Amino acid sequence: HRLFSHSTMAARMMNMNMQRPVSSVRPGVGAPRRPLGVTGGRMVVPVAAATSEAPSYTKGYISRLTPQERRRSRRYRDARSSTFGKDRELGPEEAVALMKEHANAKFDESVEAHFRLNIDPKYNDQQLRATVGLPAGTGQTVRVAVLCPDEMADAAKAAGAVMAGADDIIAEIEGGNMEFDKLVATPDMMPKAAKLGRVLGPRGLMPNPKAGTVTPDVVAAVAEFQGGKVEFRADKQGIVHVLCGKSSFTQEDLLQNIKAIVDAIEANRPTGAKGVYWKTGYICTTMGPSVRLDIAALKAME
């Protein structure tokens, strides 16, 4: 056997590859390189050389987006580009006008308010749960059921309740009839309603005094919930999420509702909340980006 140096063997292999037809050469092994910008028999101009900046929606723009942006629609990204991100606080009038400008879905979007508070709800003295009546309403039809003595059922139905009664209502709920959005009960009916906890609890329909759904005056409660009374509570992160109207509302109506929510959160401040109570506040529509609120300016509104 003859011994060859590595350089001699590499030179012989290169000569053999160069003698093969180009079609039979494996990519990257002895294949002659084409000039830059040439593929097949045509010249390709690189994108960077053609334009200094690629348009927003050119071929391959998806690869330039972050993973979070890829999950958003093009309509949402266009709207988000003009809402100044999450760092700039806007006055109440400007924030509501900008939110309504980008509420361009094909249906009447709901408007939501979200406030982060400096509380830790895992402590009993820092929990927040209350109700507020929105001056302009919610824009939704609320179906209210009433659990009361039979002699009060007729008055509750006259006030607008979809169903009212005592044992017959409990039997209907146990049978699976859940065609209502709120369940109002009188205090004397709560022992009978206790066995409905497994059915109503997971749906958030169990009557509760803090939510205003346990009251002796069921007629007034039905009128309040149908007129725009909403319940709010802080979640585990100390954030309050409240429905405050529809995008078709006027700017003045939305401002009144948001102002009422802020006043109610301030009035029900937990005793254990120390220091700065309000952290951030945002408003948004169902399919639109959020807009940050200047809470100090909102609280100062008349």
PDB file of C-alpha atoms in Angstrom:
ATOM      1  CA  HIS A   1       0.000   0.000   0.000  1.00  0.00           C
ATOM      2  CA  ARG A   2       1.153   3.449  -0.818  1.00  0.00           C
ATOM      3  CA  LEU A   3       0.854   6.212   1.700  1.00  0.00           C
ATOM      4  CA  PHE A   4      -0.481   9.612   0.631  1.00  0.00           C
ATOM      5  CA  SER A   5      -0.502  12.853   2.523  1.00  0.00           C
ATOM      6  CA  HIS A   6      -3.814  14.506   3.335  1.00  0.00           C
ATOM      7  CA  SER A   7      -3.211  17.279   0.833  1.00  0.00           C
ATOM      8  CA  THR A   8      -2.561  14.769  -2.017  1.00  0.00           C
ATOM      9  CA  MET A   9      -5.773  12.842  -1.290  1.00  0.00           C
ATOM     10  CA  ALA A  10      -7.829  16.052  -1.089  1.00  0.00           C
ATOM     11  CA  ALA A  11      -6.447  17.224  -4.448  1.00  0.00           C
ATOM     12  CA  ARG A  12      -7.319  13.916  -6.192  1.00  0.00           C
ATOM     13  CA  MET A  13     -10.870  13.930  -4.773  1.00  0.00           C
ATOM     14  CA  MET A  14     -11.393  17.495  -5.973  1.00  0.00           C
ATOM     15  CA  ASN A  15     -10.271  16.566  -9.513  1.00  0.00           C
ATOM     16  CA  MET A  16     -12.655  13.604  -9.585  1.00  0.00           C
ATOM     17  CA  ASN A  17     -15.609  15.750  -8.475  1.00  0.00           C
ATOM     18  CA  MET A  18     -14.841  18.414 -11.064  1.00  0.00           C
ATOM     19  CA  GLN A  19     -14.949  15.812 -13.834  1.00  0.00           C
ATOM     20  CA  ARG A  20     -18.499  14.663 -12.915  1.00  0.00           C
ATOM     21  CA  PRO A  21     -21.605  16.265 -14.472  1.00  0.00           C
ATOM     22  CA  VAL A  22     -22.918  19.143 -12.419  1.00  0.00           C
ATOM     23  CA  SER A  23     -26.248  17.363 -11.899  1.00  0.00           C
ATOM     24  CA  SER A  24     -24.529  14.393 -10.233  1.00  0.00           C
ATOM     25  CA  VAL A  25     -22.496  16.432  -7.753  1.00  0.00           C
ATOM     26  CA  ARG A  26     -23.926  16.465  -4.254  1.00  0.00           C
ATOM     27  CA  PRO A  27     -24.632  19.886  -2.825  1.00  0.00           C
ATOM     28  CA  GLY A  28     -21.673  21.218  -0.915  1.00  0.00           C
ATOM     29  CA  VAL A  29     -19.207  18.494  -2.118  1.00  0.00           C
ATOM     30  CA  GLY A  30     -17.100  19.768  -4.968  1.00  0.00           C
ATOM     31  CA  ALA A  31     -19.988  21.702  -6.524  1.00  0.00           C
ATOM     32  CA  PRO A  32     -18.876  24.892  -8.287  1.00  0.00           C
ATOM     33  CA  ARG A  33     -20.279  28.026  -6.699  1.00  0.00           C
ATOM     34  CA  ARG A  34     -22.527  30.291  -8.724  1.00  0.00           C
ATOM     35  CA  PRO A  35     -22.025  34.035  -8.668  1.00  0.00           C
ATOM     36  CA  LEU A  36     -23.843  35.907  -5.889  1.00  0.00           C
ATOM     37  CA  GLY A  37     -27.430  36.704  -6.844  1.00  0.00           C
ATOM     38  CA  VAL A  38     -27.704  34.086  -9.629  1.00  0.00           C
ATOM     39  CA  THR A  39     -30.127  31.167  -9.283  1.00  0.00           C
ATOM     40  CA  GLY A  40     -30.514  28.937 -12.294  1.00  0.00           C
ATOM     41  CA  GLY A  41     -30.355  31.173 -15.344  1.00  0.00           C
ATOM     42  CA  ARG A  42     -31.732  34.395 -13.843  1.00  0.00           C
ATOM     43  CA  MET A  43     -30.380  37.173 -11.669  1.00  0.00           C
ATOM     44  CA  VAL A  44     -32.028  37.817  -8.280  1.00  0.00           C
ATOM     45  CA  VAL A  45     -31.608  41.205  -6.624  1.00  0.00           C
ATOM     46  CA  PRO A  46     -31.347  40.947  -2.821  1.00  0.00           C
ATOM     47  CA  VAL A  47     -34.146  42.719  -0.928  1.00  0.00           C
ATOM     48  CA  ALA A  48     -31.704  44.817   1.079  1.00  0.00           C
ATOM     49  CA  ALA A  49     -30.209  46.185  -2.138  1.00  0.00           C
ATOM     50  CA  ALA A  50     -33.604  46.958  -3.701  1.00  0.00           C
ATOM     51  CA  THR A  51     -35.131  48.929  -0.824  1.00  0.00           C
ATOM     52  CA  SER A  52     -33.701  50.462   2.298  1.00  0.00           C
ATOM     53  CA  GLU A  53     -36.652  49.293   4.436  1.00  0.00           C
ATOM     54  CA  ALA A  54     -39.069  46.477   3.693  1.00  0.00           C
ATOM     55  CA  PRO A  55     -42.782  47.366   3.632  1.00  0.00           C
ATOM     56  CA  SER A  56     -44.911  46.371   6.615  1.00  0.00           C
ATOM     57  CA  TYR A  57     -46.643  43.461   4.854  1.00  0.00           C
ATOM     58  CA  THR A  58     -44.198  42.038   2.315  1.00  0.00           C
ATOM     59  CA  LYS A  59     -43.443  38.396   1.762  1.00  0.00           C
ATOM     60  CA  GLY A  60     -41.800  36.963   4.838  1.00  0.00           C
ATOM     61  CA  TYR A  61     -42.888  39.723   7.229  1.00  0.00           C
ATOM     62  CA  ILE A  62     -44.277  37.107   9.634  1.00  0.00           C
ATOM     63  CA  SER A  63     -40.736  35.931  10.408  1.00  0.00           C
ATOM     64  CA  ARG A  64     -39.868  39.423  11.629  1.00  0.00           C
ATOM     65  CA  LEU A  65     -42.648  39.458  14.243  1.00  0.00           C
ATOM     66  CA  THR A  66     -42.283  38.383  17.836  1.00  0.00           C
ATOM     67  CA  PRO A  67     -44.099  35.189  18.929  1.00  0.00           C
ATOM     68  CA  GLN A  68     -46.698  37.301  20.736  1.00  0.00           C
ATOM     69  CA  GLU A  69     -47.344  39.460  17.652  1.00  0.00           C
ATOM     70  CA  ARG A  70     -47.797  36.389  15.442  1.00  0.00           C
ATOM     71  CA  ARG A  71     -50.832  35.355  17.492  1.00  0.00           C
ATOM     72  CA  ARG A  72     -52.516  38.678  16.760  1.00  0.00           C
ATOM     73  CA  SER A  73     -54.483  39.566  13.647  1.00  0.00           C
ATOM     74  CA  ARG A  74     -53.314  42.164  11.143  1.00  0.00           C
ATOM     75  CA  ARG A  75     -56.206  44.419  12.171  1.00  0.00           C
ATOM     76  CA  TYR A  76     -55.122  44.246  15.799  1.00  0.00           C
ATOM     77  CA  ARG A  77     -51.474  45.001  14.961  1.00  0.00           C
ATOM     78  CA  ASP A  78     -52.483  48.025  12.909  1.00  0.00           C
ATOM     79  CA  ALA A  79     -54.600  49.341  15.775  1.00  0.00           C
ATOM     80  CA  ARG A  80     -51.915  48.577  18.359  1.00  0.00           C
ATOM     81  CA  SER A  81     -49.324  50.630  16.473  1.00  0.00           C
ATOM     82  CA  SER A  82     -51.216  53.848  17.273  1.00  0.00           C
ATOM     83  CA  THR A  83     -52.120  53.243  20.923  1.00  0.00           C
ATOM     84  CA  PHE A  84     -48.629  54.179  22.216  1.00  0.00           C
ATOM     85  CA  GLY A  85     -47.962  50.883  23.924  1.00  0.00           C
ATOM     86  CA  LYS A  86     -48.386  50.404  27.657  1.00  0.00           C
ATOM     87  CA  ASP A  87     -46.089  53.135  28.966  1.00  0.00           C
ATOM     88  CA  ARG A  88     -47.919  56.337  28.034  1.00  0.00           C
ATOM     89  CA  GLU A  89     -50.874  57.401  30.160  1.00  0.00           C
ATOM     90  CA  LEU A  90     -53.673  59.261  28.431  1.00  0.00           C
ATOM     91  CA  GLY A  91     -56.336  61.545  29.824  1.00  0.00           C
ATOM     92  CA  PRO A  92     -59.830  60.070  30.148  1.00  0.00           C
ATOM     93  CA  GLU A  93     -61.291  61.899  27.124  1.00  0.00           C
ATOM     94  CA  GLU A  94     -58.336  61.128  24.864  1.00  0.00           C
ATOM     95  CA  ALA A  95     -58.192  57.479  25.972  1.00  0.00           C
ATOM     96  CA  VAL A  96     -61.893  56.843  25.351  1.00  0.00           C
ATOM     97  CA  ALA A  97     -61.774  58.603  21.951  1.00  0.00           C
ATOM     98  CA  LEU A  98     -58.756  56.526  20.871  1.00  0.00           C
ATOM     99  CA  MET A  99     -60.390  53.293  22.060  1.00  0.00           C
ATOM    100  CA  LYS A 100     -63.600  54.051  20.152  1.00  0.00           C
ATOM    101  CA  GLU A 101     -61.602  54.913  17.039  1.00  0.00           C
ATOM    102  CA  HIS A 102     -60.148  51.403  16.893  1.00  0.00           C
ATOM    103  CA  ALA A 103     -63.388  49.566  17.741  1.00  0.00           C
ATOM    104  CA  ASN A 104     -63.878  48.476  14.123  1.00  0.00           C
ATOM    105  CA  ALA A 105     -65.040  44.865  14.509  1.00  0.00           C
ATOM    106  CA  LYS A 106     -68.164  43.678  12.699  1.00  0.00           C
ATOM    107  CA  PHE A 107     -70.259  43.719  15.882  1.00  0.00           C
ATOM    108  CA  ASP A 108     -70.943  46.054  18.779  1.00  0.00           C
ATOM    109  CA  GLU A 109     -67.941  45.360  20.978  1.00  0.00           C
ATOM    110  CA  SER A 110     -68.106  45.442  24.771  1.00  0.00           C
ATOM    111  CA  VAL A 111     -65.947  47.911  26.664  1.00  0.00           C
ATOM    112  CA  GLU A 112     -63.975  46.682  29.663  1.00  0.00           C
ATOM    113  CA  ALA A 113     -62.002  48.455  32.377  1.00  0.00           C
ATOM    114  CA  HIS A 114     -59.077  46.782  34.133  1.00  0.00           C
ATOM    115  CA  PHE A 115     -57.380  48.212  37.229  1.00  0.00           C
ATOM    116  CA  ARG A 116     -54.326  46.810  39.007  1.00  0.00           C
ATOM    117  CA  LEU A 117     -54.418  47.575  42.737  1.00  0.00           C
ATOM    118  CA  ASN A 118     -51.738  47.370  45.392  1.00  0.00           C
ATOM    119  CA  ILE A 119     -53.469  44.580  47.332  1.00  0.00           C
ATOM    120  CA  ASP A 120     -52.880  40.892  47.988  1.00  0.00           C
ATOM    121  CA  PRO A 121     -56.294  39.139  48.086  1.00  0.00           C
ATOM    122  CA  LYS A 122     -54.895  36.082  49.860  1.00  0.00           C
ATOM    123  CA  TYR A 123     -55.216  38.144  53.069  1.00  0.00           C
ATOM    124  CA  ASN A 124     -58.741  38.660  54.371  1.00  0.00           C
ATOM    125  CA  ASP A 125     -58.245  42.373  55.033  1.00  0.00           C
ATOM    126  CA  GLN A 126     -57.108  42.979  51.434  1.00  0.00           C
ATOM    127  CA  GLN A 127     -59.997  41.362  49.566  1.00  0.00           C
ATOM    128  CA  LEU A 128     -62.235  43.491  47.380  1.00  0.00           C
ATOM    129  CA  ARG A 129     -65.749  42.585  46.257  1.00  0.00           C
ATOM    130  CA  ALA A 130     -68.637  45.008  45.744  1.00  0.00           C
ATOM    131  CA  THR A 131     -71.212  46.274  43.262  1.00  0.00           C
ATOM    132  CA  VAL A 132     -71.688  49.511  41.346  1.00  0.00           C
ATOM    133  CA  GLY A 133     -74.586  50.914  39.386  1.00  0.00           C
ATOM    134  CA  LEU A 134     -73.494  52.207  35.982  1.00  0.00           C
ATOM    135  CA  PRO A 135     -75.266  55.486  35.107  1.00  0.00           C
ATOM    136  CA  ALA A 136     -75.491  54.620  31.404  1.00  0.00           C
ATOM    137  CA  GLY A 137     -76.086  50.886  31.881  1.00  0.00           C
ATOM    138  CA  THR A 138     -74.155  47.979  30.421  1.00  0.00           C
ATOM    139  CA  GLY A 139     -75.886  47.707  27.050  1.00  0.00           C
ATOM    140  CA  GLN A 140     -76.754  44.079  27.792  1.00  0.00           C
ATOM    141  CA  THR A 141     -80.013  42.346  28.634  1.00  0.00           C
ATOM    142  CA  VAL A 142     -79.735  40.749  32.083  1.00  0.00           C
ATOM    143  CA  ARG A 143     -82.021  37.836  32.940  1.00  0.00           C
ATOM    144  CA  VAL A 144     -82.764  37.791  36.670  1.00  0.00           C
ATOM    145  CA  ALA A 145     -84.277  34.861  38.568  1.00  0.00           C
ATOM    146  CA  VAL A 146     -85.666  35.337  42.069  1.00  0.00           C
ATOM    147  CA  LEU A 147     -85.743  32.807  44.895  1.00  0.00           C
ATOM    148  CA  CYS A 148     -88.376  34.095  47.310  1.00  0.00           C
ATOM    149  CA  PRO A 149     -91.571  33.056  49.146  1.00  0.00           C
ATOM    150  CA  ASP A 150     -94.501  32.360  46.860  1.00  0.00           C
ATOM    151  CA  GLU A 151     -96.388  35.471  47.976  1.00  0.00           C
ATOM    152  CA  MET A 152     -93.562  37.672  46.607  1.00  0.00           C
ATOM    153  CA  ALA A 153     -93.245  35.843  43.282  1.00  0.00           C
ATOM    154  CA  ASP A 154     -95.862  37.863  41.409  1.00  0.00           C
ATOM    155  CA  ALA A 155     -94.277  41.184  42.379  1.00  0.00           C
ATOM    156  CA  ALA A 156     -90.840  39.934  41.288  1.00  0.00           C
ATOM    157  CA  LYS A 157     -92.165  38.811  37.915  1.00  0.00           C
ATOM    158  CA  ALA A 158     -93.904  42.162  37.450  1.00  0.00           C
ATOM    159  CA  ALA A 159     -90.544  43.876  38.064  1.00  0.00           C
ATOM    160  CA  GLY A 160     -88.989  41.897  35.204  1.00  0.00           C
ATOM    161  CA  ALA A 161     -87.771  38.614  36.682  1.00  0.00           C
ATOM    162  CA  VAL A 162     -87.746  35.724  34.210  1.00  0.00           C
ATOM    163  CA  MET A 163     -88.654  33.239  36.939  1.00  0.00           C
ATOM    164  CA  ALA A 164     -89.600  33.580  40.599  1.00  0.00           C
ATOM    165  CA  GLY A 165     -90.731  31.270  43.361  1.00  0.00           C
ATOM    166  CA  ALA A 166     -89.523  28.986  46.116  1.00  0.00           C
ATOM    167  CA  ASP A 167     -89.448  25.175  45.951  1.00  0.00           C
ATOM    168  CA  ASP A 168     -90.465  25.053  42.310  1.00  0.00           C
ATOM    169  CA  ILE A 169     -87.488  27.272  41.307  1.00  0.00           C
ATOM    170  CA  ILE A 170     -85.084  25.094  43.301  1.00  0.00           C
ATOM    171  CA  ALA A 171     -86.447  21.997  41.534  1.00  0.00           C
ATOM    172  CA  GLU A 172     -86.018  23.642  38.119  1.00  0.00           C
ATOM    173  CA  ILE A 173     -82.406  24.608  38.866  1.00  0.00           C
ATOM    174  CA  GLU A 174     -81.636  21.091  40.096  1.00  0.00           C
ATOM    175  CA  GLY A 175     -83.170  19.774  36.870  1.00  0.00           C
ATOM    176  CA  GLY A 176     -80.738  21.841  34.772  1.00  0.00           C
ATOM    177  CA  ASN A 177     -82.726  24.996  34.021  1.00  0.00           C
ATOM    178  CA  MET A 178     -80.014  27.696  34.063  1.00  0.00           C
ATOM    179  CA  GLU A 179     -81.673  30.229  31.753  1.00  0.00           C
ATOM    180  CA  PHE A 180     -80.745  33.265  33.852  1.00  0.00           C
ATOM    181  CA  ASP A 181     -77.749  35.537  34.441  1.00  0.00           C
ATOM    182  CA  LYS A 182     -78.373  36.551  38.065  1.00  0.00           C
ATOM    183  CA  LEU A 183     -80.076  34.764  40.947  1.00  0.00           C
ATOM    184  CA  VAL A 184     -81.502  36.988  43.684  1.00  0.00           C
ATOM    185  CA  ALA A 185     -82.672  35.414  46.942  1.00  0.00           C
ATOM    186  CA  THR A 186     -84.291  36.619  50.134  1.00  0.00           C
ATOM    187  CA  PRO A 187     -82.404  35.904  53.393  1.00  0.00           C
ATOM    188  CA  ASP A 188     -85.000  33.370  54.591  1.00  0.00           C
ATOM    189  CA  MET A 189     -84.517  31.319  51.410  1.00  0.00           C
ATOM    190  CA  MET A 190     -80.737  30.934  51.760  1.00  0.00           C
ATOM    191  CA  PRO A 191     -80.895  27.711  53.847  1.00  0.00           C
ATOM    192  CA  LYS A 192     -82.858  26.063  51.028  1.00  0.00           C
ATOM    193  CA  ALA A 193     -80.486  27.489  48.418  1.00  0.00           C
ATOM    194  CA  ALA A 194     -77.466  25.978  50.179  1.00  0.00           C
ATOM    195  CA  LYS A 195     -77.940  22.637  48.421  1.00  0.00           C
ATOM    196  CA  LEU A 196     -77.604  24.412  45.051  1.00  0.00           C
ATOM    197  CA  GLY A 197     -74.013  25.399  45.811  1.00  0.00           C
ATOM    198  CA  ARG A 198     -72.467  22.681  43.666  1.00  0.00           C
ATOM    199  CA  VAL A 199     -74.542  23.753  40.688  1.00  0.00           C
ATOM    200  CA  LEU A 200     -74.446  27.542  41.081  1.00  0.00           C
ATOM    201  CA  GLY A 201     -71.004  27.982  42.661  1.00  0.00           C
ATOM    202  CA  PRO A 202     -68.816  27.099  39.644  1.00  0.00           C
ATOM    203  CA  ARG A 203     -70.932  29.392  37.453  1.00  0.00           C
ATOM    204  CA  GLY A 204     -70.686  32.328  39.849  1.00  0.00           C
ATOM    205  CA  LEU A 205     -74.469  32.440  40.325  1.00  0.00           C
ATOM    206  CA  MET A 206     -74.692  31.628  44.027  1.00  0.00           C
ATOM    207  CA  PRO A 207     -76.444  34.479  45.873  1.00  0.00           C
ATOM    208  CA  ASN A 208     -74.085  36.495  48.065  1.00  0.00           C
ATOM    209  CA  PRO A 209     -74.714  39.544  50.269  1.00  0.00           C
ATOM    210  CA  LYS A 210     -71.496  41.211  49.030  1.00  0.00           C
ATOM    211  CA  ALA A 211     -72.753  40.915  45.460  1.00  0.00           C
ATOM    212  CA  GLY A 212     -76.101  42.441  46.339  1.00  0.00           C
ATOM    213  CA  THR A 213     -77.987  39.261  45.413  1.00  0.00           C
ATOM    214  CA  VAL A 214     -79.226  38.488  48.947  1.00  0.00           C
ATOM    215  CA  THR A 215     -81.780  41.124  49.918  1.00  0.00           C
ATOM    216  CA  PRO A 216     -85.306  41.297  51.305  1.00  0.00           C
ATOM    217  CA  ASP A 217     -86.302  43.838  48.631  1.00  0.00           C
ATOM    218  CA  VAL A 218     -86.175  41.606  45.551  1.00  0.00           C
ATOM    219  CA  VAL A 219     -88.216  44.035  43.424  1.00  0.00           C
ATOM    220  CA  ALA A 220     -85.590  46.768  43.796  1.00  0.00           C
ATOM    221  CA  ALA A 221     -82.769  44.260  43.204  1.00  0.00           C
ATOM    222  CA  VAL A 222     -84.307  43.108  39.917  1.00  0.00           C
ATOM    223  CA  ALA A 223     -84.677  46.712  38.742  1.00  0.00           C
ATOM    224  CA  GLU A 224     -81.070  47.544  39.699  1.00  0.00           C
ATOM    225  CA  PHE A 225     -79.474  44.593  37.909  1.00  0.00           C
ATOM    226  CA  GLN A 226     -81.537  45.170  34.782  1.00  0.00           C
ATOM    227  CA  GLY A 227     -80.696  48.876  34.925  1.00  0.00           C
ATOM    228  CA  GLY A 228     -76.923  48.426  34.904  1.00  0.00           C
ATOM    229  CA  LYS A 229     -75.755  47.240  38.306  1.00  0.00           C
ATOM    230  CA  VAL A 230     -72.586  45.118  37.992  1.00  0.00           C
ATOM    231  CA  GLU A 231     -70.457  43.199  40.438  1.00  0.00           C
ATOM    232  CA  PHE A 232     -66.668  43.480  40.589  1.00  0.00           C
ATOM    233  CA  ARG A 233     -63.989  41.736  42.581  1.00  0.00           C
ATOM    234  CA  ALA A 234     -60.206  41.557  42.659  1.00  0.00           C
ATOM    235  CA  ASP A 235     -58.638  38.379  41.268  1.00  0.00           C
ATOM    236  CA  LYS A 236     -55.616  36.592  42.718  1.00  0.00           C
ATOM    237  CA  GLN A 237     -53.242  39.170  41.226  1.00  0.00           C
ATOM    238  CA  GLY A 238     -55.165  42.108  42.665  1.00  0.00           C
ATOM    239  CA  ILE A 239     -56.683  43.150  39.320  1.00  0.00           C
ATOM    240  CA  VAL A 240     -60.294  44.280  38.963  1.00  0.00           C
ATOM    241  CA  HIS A 241     -62.060  43.532  35.649  1.00  0.00           C
ATOM    242  CA  VAL A 242     -65.352  45.327  35.042  1.00  0.00           C
ATOM    243  CA  LEU A 243     -67.706  45.578  32.074  1.00  0.00           C
ATOM    244  CA  CYS A 244     -68.503  49.261  31.522  1.00  0.00           C
ATOM    245  CA  GLY A 245     -70.611  49.478  28.363  1.00  0.00           C
ATOM    246  CA  LYS A 246     -70.556  49.047  24.597  1.00  0.00           C
ATOM    247  CA  SER A 247     -68.432  50.652  21.898  1.00  0.00           C
ATOM    248  CA  SER A 248     -71.617  52.198  20.461  1.00  0.00           C
ATOM    249  CA  PHE A 249     -72.049  54.291  23.628  1.00  0.00           C
ATOM    250  CA  THR A 250     -71.225  57.969  23.425  1.00  0.00           C
ATOM    251  CA  GLN A 251     -67.958  59.192  24.886  1.00  0.00           C
ATOM    252  CA  GLU A 252     -69.802  60.948  27.718  1.00  0.00           C
ATOM    253  CA  ASP A 253     -71.682  57.775  28.704  1.00  0.00           C
ATOM    254  CA  LEU A 254     -68.499  55.699  28.798  1.00  0.00           C
ATOM    255  CA  LEU A 255     -66.723  58.326  30.887  1.00  0.00           C
ATOM    256  CA  GLN A 256     -69.607  58.361  33.374  1.00  0.00           C
ATOM    257  CA  ASN A 257     -69.504  54.586  33.724  1.00  0.00           C
ATOM    258  CA  ILE A 258     -65.716  54.461  34.143  1.00  0.00           C
ATOM    259  CA  LYS A 259     -65.828  57.286  36.684  1.00  0.00           C
ATOM    260  CA  ALA A 260     -68.527  55.432  38.667  1.00  0.00           C
ATOM    261  CA  ILE A 261     -66.378  52.274  38.724  1.00  0.00           C
ATOM    262  CA  VAL A 262     -63.312  54.177  39.962  1.00  0.00           C
ATOM    263  CA  ASP A 263     -65.344  55.864  42.689  1.00  0.00           C
ATOM    264  CA  ALA A 264     -66.793  52.512  43.803  1.00  0.00           C
ATOM    265  CA  ILE A 265     -63.353  50.877  43.974  1.00  0.00           C
ATOM    266  CA  GLU A 266     -62.066  53.823  45.990  1.00  0.00           C
ATOM    267  CA  ALA A 267     -65.066  53.761  48.341  1.00  0.00           C
ATOM    268  CA  ASN A 268     -64.627  50.019  49.019  1.00  0.00           C
ATOM    269  CA  ARG A 269     -60.895  50.212  49.653  1.00  0.00           C
ATOM    270  CA  PRO A 270     -59.851  47.257  51.862  1.00  0.00           C
ATOM    271  CA  THR A 271     -58.691  48.099  55.349  1.00  0.00           C
ATOM    272  CA  GLY A 272     -55.429  46.218  54.804  1.00  0.00           C
ATOM    273  CA  ALA A 273     -54.435  48.221  51.705  1.00  0.00           C
ATOM    274  CA  LYS A 274     -51.433  50.363  52.633  1.00  0.00           C
ATOM    275  CA  GLY A 275     -49.451  52.921  50.678  1.00  0.00           C
ATOM    276  CA  VAL A 276     -50.230  53.523  47.007  1.00  0.00           C
ATOM    277  CA  TYR A 277     -53.597  51.952  46.260  1.00  0.00           C
ATOM    278  CA  TRP A 278     -53.828  52.403  42.465  1.00  0.00           C
ATOM    279  CA  LYS A 279     -51.120  51.019  40.200  1.00  0.00           C
ATOM    280  CA  THR A 280     -52.353  51.034  36.593  1.00  0.00           C
ATOM    281  CA  GLY A 281     -55.624  51.221  34.707  1.00  0.00           C
ATOM    282  CA  TYR A 282     -56.574  50.240  31.153  1.00  0.00           C
ATOM    283  CA  ILE A 283     -59.676  50.292  28.999  1.00  0.00           C
ATOM    284  CA  CYS A 284     -60.228  48.192  25.900  1.00  0.00           C
ATOM    285  CA  THR A 285     -62.876  46.771  23.608  1.00  0.00           C
ATOM    286  CA  THR A 286     -63.521  43.083  22.973  1.00  0.00           C
ATOM    287  CA  MET A 287     -61.345  42.869  19.850  1.00  0.00           C
ATOM    288  CA  GLY A 288     -59.209  45.992  20.274  1.00  0.00           C
ATOM    289  CA  PRO A 289     -55.924  46.877  21.990  1.00  0.00           C
ATOM    290  CA  SER A 290     -55.810  48.354  25.468  1.00  0.00           C
ATOM    291  CA  VAL A 291     -55.264  52.032  26.228  1.00  0.00           C
ATOM    292  CA  ARG A 292     -53.662  53.134  29.474  1.00  0.00           C
ATOM    293  CA  LEU A 293     -55.576  55.605  31.645  1.00  0.00           C
ATOM    294  CA  ASP A 294     -54.316  58.456  33.758  1.00  0.00           C
ATOM    295  CA  ILE A 295     -56.045  57.435  36.977  1.00  0.00           C
ATOM    296  CA  ALA A 296     -55.228  60.681  38.783  1.00  0.00           C
ATOM    297  CA  ALA A 297     -56.955  62.694  36.073  1.00  0.00           C
ATOM    298  CA  LEU A 298     -59.883  60.302  36.101  1.00  0.00           C
ATOM    299  CA  LYS A 299     -60.349  60.627  39.870  1.00  0.00           C
ATOM    300  CA  ALA A 300     -60.229  64.412  39.561  1.00  0.00           C
ATOM    301  CA  MET A 301     -63.128  64.484  37.099  1.00  0.00           C
ATOM    302  CA  GLU A 302     -66.358  66.045  38.308  1.00  0.00           C
TER     303      GLU A 302
END
